[in-house]
Amino acid sequence: MRRFYLHPDNPQPRLLAQAAEAIAGGALAICPTDCSYVLLCGLTDKPAMERLRTLRQLAQDHPLSLLCRDLKQVSTYATLGTTEHRLLRATLPGPYTYLLPATREVPKRLQDRRRTVGIRISTHPVPQGLLALREEPLLCSTLQLPGDAFPLTDPEDMAERLGKLVDLLLDAGHADFHVSTVVAFEDGLPRVVRPGKGDLTPAGGGHR
């Protein structure tokens, strides 16, 4: 495993460029977000995606999420109605994953049975820096290993447990153990299907 020590607020451009190049070359990486660390790989990189599923022991129909750069990129991969667009604009970037109808740009193997896809935009400078160097989103999944109650938060644990299984660790220090809040839409109304760090209650204001 290669390990890059990145500043959490101002990640070094040289290291981001090297990381982006490695991912483009097929690397499976560990990356911080505004929630927990995630496993990520290229959107169309099937071998790396299969390694991710194997590592997390995920079924083939378990949905993975697209980590996007901005709302413009989201609109390429997901269909947004007025309600969806308004809510995403109010809450993203932030600790939310939205389940939305996938467009034809999304490989079928990444869609669930309802042809939806998970969409995230993180506030963290590291994934944002990576995405600024790419044309496509990144595929991601929470870094929570089989049998663990919570995602890994300590890069030292990540290196020890996954050093021979993952190609790249983007180490930006200890992480939050919270996962993103997953939101689906039913009849145009948002419904939280997995509570997490994001708060969509009126008291929370739908903000981070």
Coordinates of C-alpha atoms in Angstrom, one line a residue:
M1 CA 0.0 0.0 0.0
R2 CA 1.2 3.5 -0.9
R3 CA 0.4 6.0 1.8
F4 CA 0.1 9.7 1.1
Y5 CA 0.0 12.1 4.1
L6 CA -2.3 14.9 3.0
H7 CA -3.1 18.1 4.8
P8 CA -6.9 17.9 5.7
D9 CA -7.6 21.5 4.7
N10 CA -5.1 22.2 2.0
P11 CA -4.0 18.9 0.4
Q12 CA -0.8 19.0 -1.5
P13 CA -1.5 19.3 -5.3
R14 CA 1.5 17.1 -6.2
L15 CA 0.1 14.2 -4.1
L16 CA -3.4 14.7 -5.3
A17 CA -2.1 14.4 -8.9
Q18 CA -0.2 11.2 -8.1
A19 CA -3.3 9.8 -6.4
A20 CA -5.6 10.7 -9.4
E21 CA -3.1 9.0 -11.7
A22 CA -3.0 5.9 -9.6
I23 CA -6.8 5.6 -9.5
A24 CA -7.0 6.2 -13.3
G25 CA -4.5 3.3 -13.5
G26 CA -6.8 0.9 -11.6
A27 CA -5.9 1.5 -7.9
L28 CA -8.4 0.8 -5.1
A29 CA -8.0 3.7 -2.6
I30 CA -9.0 4.8 0.8
C31 CA -10.1 8.4 1.0
P32 CA -11.5 10.8 3.7
T33 CA -14.8 12.5 3.3
D34 CA -16.9 14.9 5.4
C35 CA -18.2 11.7 7.1
S36 CA -16.2 8.5 7.4
Y37 CA -13.4 7.3 5.2
V38 CA -14.5 5.5 2.1
L39 CA -13.1 3.0 -0.4
L40 CA -13.1 4.4 -3.9
C41 CA -12.1 3.6 -7.4
G42 CA -12.8 4.7 -11.0
L43 CA -16.4 4.7 -12.2
T44 CA -15.8 2.2 -15.1
D45 CA -13.0 0.2 -13.4
K46 CA -14.7 -3.2 -13.0
P47 CA -11.7 -5.1 -11.5
A48 CA -11.2 -2.4 -8.8
M49 CA -15.0 -2.4 -8.2
E50 CA -15.0 -6.2 -7.7
R51 CA -12.1 -5.9 -5.3
L52 CA -14.1 -3.3 -3.3
R53 CA -17.1 -5.6 -3.2
T54 CA -15.0 -8.5 -2.1
L55 CA -13.3 -6.5 0.6
R56 CA -16.6 -5.4 2.1
Q57 CA -18.4 -8.7 1.3
L58 CA -21.1 -6.9 -0.6
A59 CA -23.6 -8.7 -2.8
Q60 CA -23.6 -7.9 -6.5
D61 CA -26.9 -6.1 -6.2
H62 CA -25.7 -3.9 -3.2
P63 CA -25.7 -0.4 -4.5
L64 CA -22.5 1.7 -4.6
S65 CA -22.5 5.5 -4.7
L66 CA -21.1 8.0 -7.1
L67 CA -18.9 10.7 -5.5
C68 CA -19.4 13.7 -7.7
R69 CA -17.7 17.0 -8.1
D70 CA -20.8 19.3 -8.2
L71 CA -24.5 19.5 -9.1
K72 CA -23.7 19.9 -12.8
Q73 CA -21.9 16.6 -12.8
V74 CA -24.8 15.0 -10.8
S75 CA -27.2 16.0 -13.6
T76 CA -25.2 13.9 -16.0
Y77 CA -25.7 10.7 -14.0
A78 CA -29.0 11.2 -12.3
T79 CA -32.4 12.6 -13.2
L80 CA -33.5 15.5 -11.0
G81 CA -37.0 16.8 -10.6
T82 CA -37.8 20.2 -9.1
T83 CA -38.0 19.0 -5.5
E84 CA -34.9 16.9 -5.8
H85 CA -32.9 19.7 -7.3
R86 CA -34.0 22.2 -4.7
L87 CA -33.1 19.8 -1.8
L88 CA -29.7 18.9 -3.3
R89 CA -28.9 22.5 -3.9
A90 CA -29.7 23.3 -0.3
T91 CA -27.8 20.4 1.3
L92 CA -24.8 19.6 -1.0
P93 CA -21.9 19.5 -0.6
G94 CA -22.6 17.8 2.6
P95 CA -23.0 14.4 4.5
Y96 CA -25.9 13.1 2.4
T97 CA -26.3 10.3 -0.2
Y98 CA -29.3 10.7 -2.4
L99 CA -30.9 7.8 -4.3
L100 CA -32.0 9.1 -7.7
P101 CA -33.1 7.7 -11.1
A102 CA -29.9 6.8 -13.0
T103 CA -29.3 8.2 -16.5
R104 CA -27.9 6.1 -19.3
E105 CA -24.4 7.4 -18.3
V106 CA -24.4 5.1 -15.3
P107 CA -23.2 1.5 -16.0
K108 CA -26.1 -0.9 -15.3
R109 CA -24.0 -2.9 -12.9
L110 CA -24.0 0.2 -10.6
Q111 CA -27.8 0.5 -10.6
D112 CA -30.2 -1.2 -8.2
R113 CA -33.3 -3.1 -9.3
R114 CA -35.2 0.2 -9.4
R115 CA -32.6 1.7 -11.7
T116 CA -31.5 4.2 -9.1
V117 CA -28.0 5.3 -8.1
G118 CA -26.5 6.8 -5.0
I119 CA -25.1 10.3 -5.4
R120 CA -22.7 12.1 -3.0
I121 CA -20.9 15.5 -3.0
S122 CA -18.4 15.8 -0.2
T123 CA -17.2 19.0 1.4
H124 CA -13.8 17.4 2.1
P125 CA -10.9 19.0 0.2
V126 CA -9.2 15.7 -0.6
P127 CA -12.0 14.1 -2.7
Q128 CA -12.8 17.5 -4.1
G129 CA -9.2 17.8 -5.2
L130 CA -9.2 14.4 -6.8
L131 CA -12.5 15.1 -8.7
A132 CA -11.1 18.4 -10.0
L133 CA -8.5 16.3 -11.8
R134 CA -11.0 13.9 -13.4
E135 CA -13.8 14.0 -16.0
E136 CA -15.9 11.3 -14.3
P137 CA -17.2 10.7 -10.7
L138 CA -15.6 8.2 -8.4
L139 CA -17.2 5.1 -7.2
C140 CA -17.3 4.9 -3.4
S141 CA -18.4 2.8 -0.4
T142 CA -18.1 3.3 3.3
L143 CA -14.9 1.9 4.8
Q144 CA -16.7 -0.5 7.2
L145 CA -15.3 -4.0 7.2
P146 CA -17.3 -7.1 7.7
G147 CA -18.0 -7.7 11.4
D148 CA -17.1 -4.2 12.4
A149 CA -19.8 -2.1 14.1
F150 CA -18.4 1.2 12.8
P151 CA -16.3 2.5 9.9
L152 CA -12.5 2.6 10.5
T153 CA -11.4 6.0 11.8
D154 CA -7.7 5.7 12.4
P155 CA -5.3 5.6 9.4
E156 CA -2.9 3.4 11.4
D157 CA -5.6 0.7 11.7
M158 CA -6.4 1.1 8.0
A159 CA -2.7 0.5 7.1
E160 CA -2.4 -2.5 9.5
R161 CA -5.6 -4.2 8.4
L162 CA -5.7 -3.4 4.7
G163 CA -2.1 -2.8 3.8
K164 CA -2.0 -5.9 1.5
L165 CA -5.6 -5.4 0.1
V166 CA -5.8 -1.8 -0.9
D167 CA -3.4 0.1 -3.2
L168 CA -3.5 3.6 -1.8
L169 CA -4.2 5.3 1.5
L170 CA -4.9 9.0 1.4
D171 CA -4.2 9.8 5.0
A172 CA -5.7 13.1 6.2
G173 CA -5.7 12.2 9.9
H174 CA -8.4 10.6 12.1
A175 CA -11.9 10.6 10.7
D176 CA -15.4 10.9 11.8
F177 CA -17.1 7.5 12.3
H178 CA -20.5 8.7 11.2
V179 CA -21.9 7.6 7.8
S180 CA -23.8 9.8 5.4
T181 CA -27.6 10.1 5.7
V182 CA -29.2 8.2 2.8
V183 CA -32.3 9.8 1.3
A184 CA -34.8 8.4 -1.2
F185 CA -37.7 10.1 -2.8
E186 CA -41.2 8.8 -2.8
D187 CA -43.9 10.7 -4.8
G188 CA -41.5 13.6 -4.9
L189 CA -41.0 13.7 -1.1
P190 CA -37.7 12.9 0.6
R191 CA -37.5 10.0 3.0
V192 CA -34.5 9.1 5.2
V193 CA -33.7 5.4 4.6
R194 CA -30.5 5.4 6.7
P195 CA -29.9 8.0 9.4
G196 CA -26.4 9.4 9.5
K197 CA -24.5 12.6 10.0
G198 CA -26.8 14.8 7.8
D199 CA -30.0 16.2 9.4
L200 CA -33.1 16.8 7.3
T201 CA -35.4 17.6 10.2
P202 CA -36.8 21.1 10.4
A203 CA -34.7 21.7 13.5
G204 CA -31.6 20.7 11.5
G205 CA -32.7 22.9 8.6
G206 CA -31.5 20.4 6.1
H207 CA -28.0 21.7 6.4
R208 CA -24.8 20.3 7.6

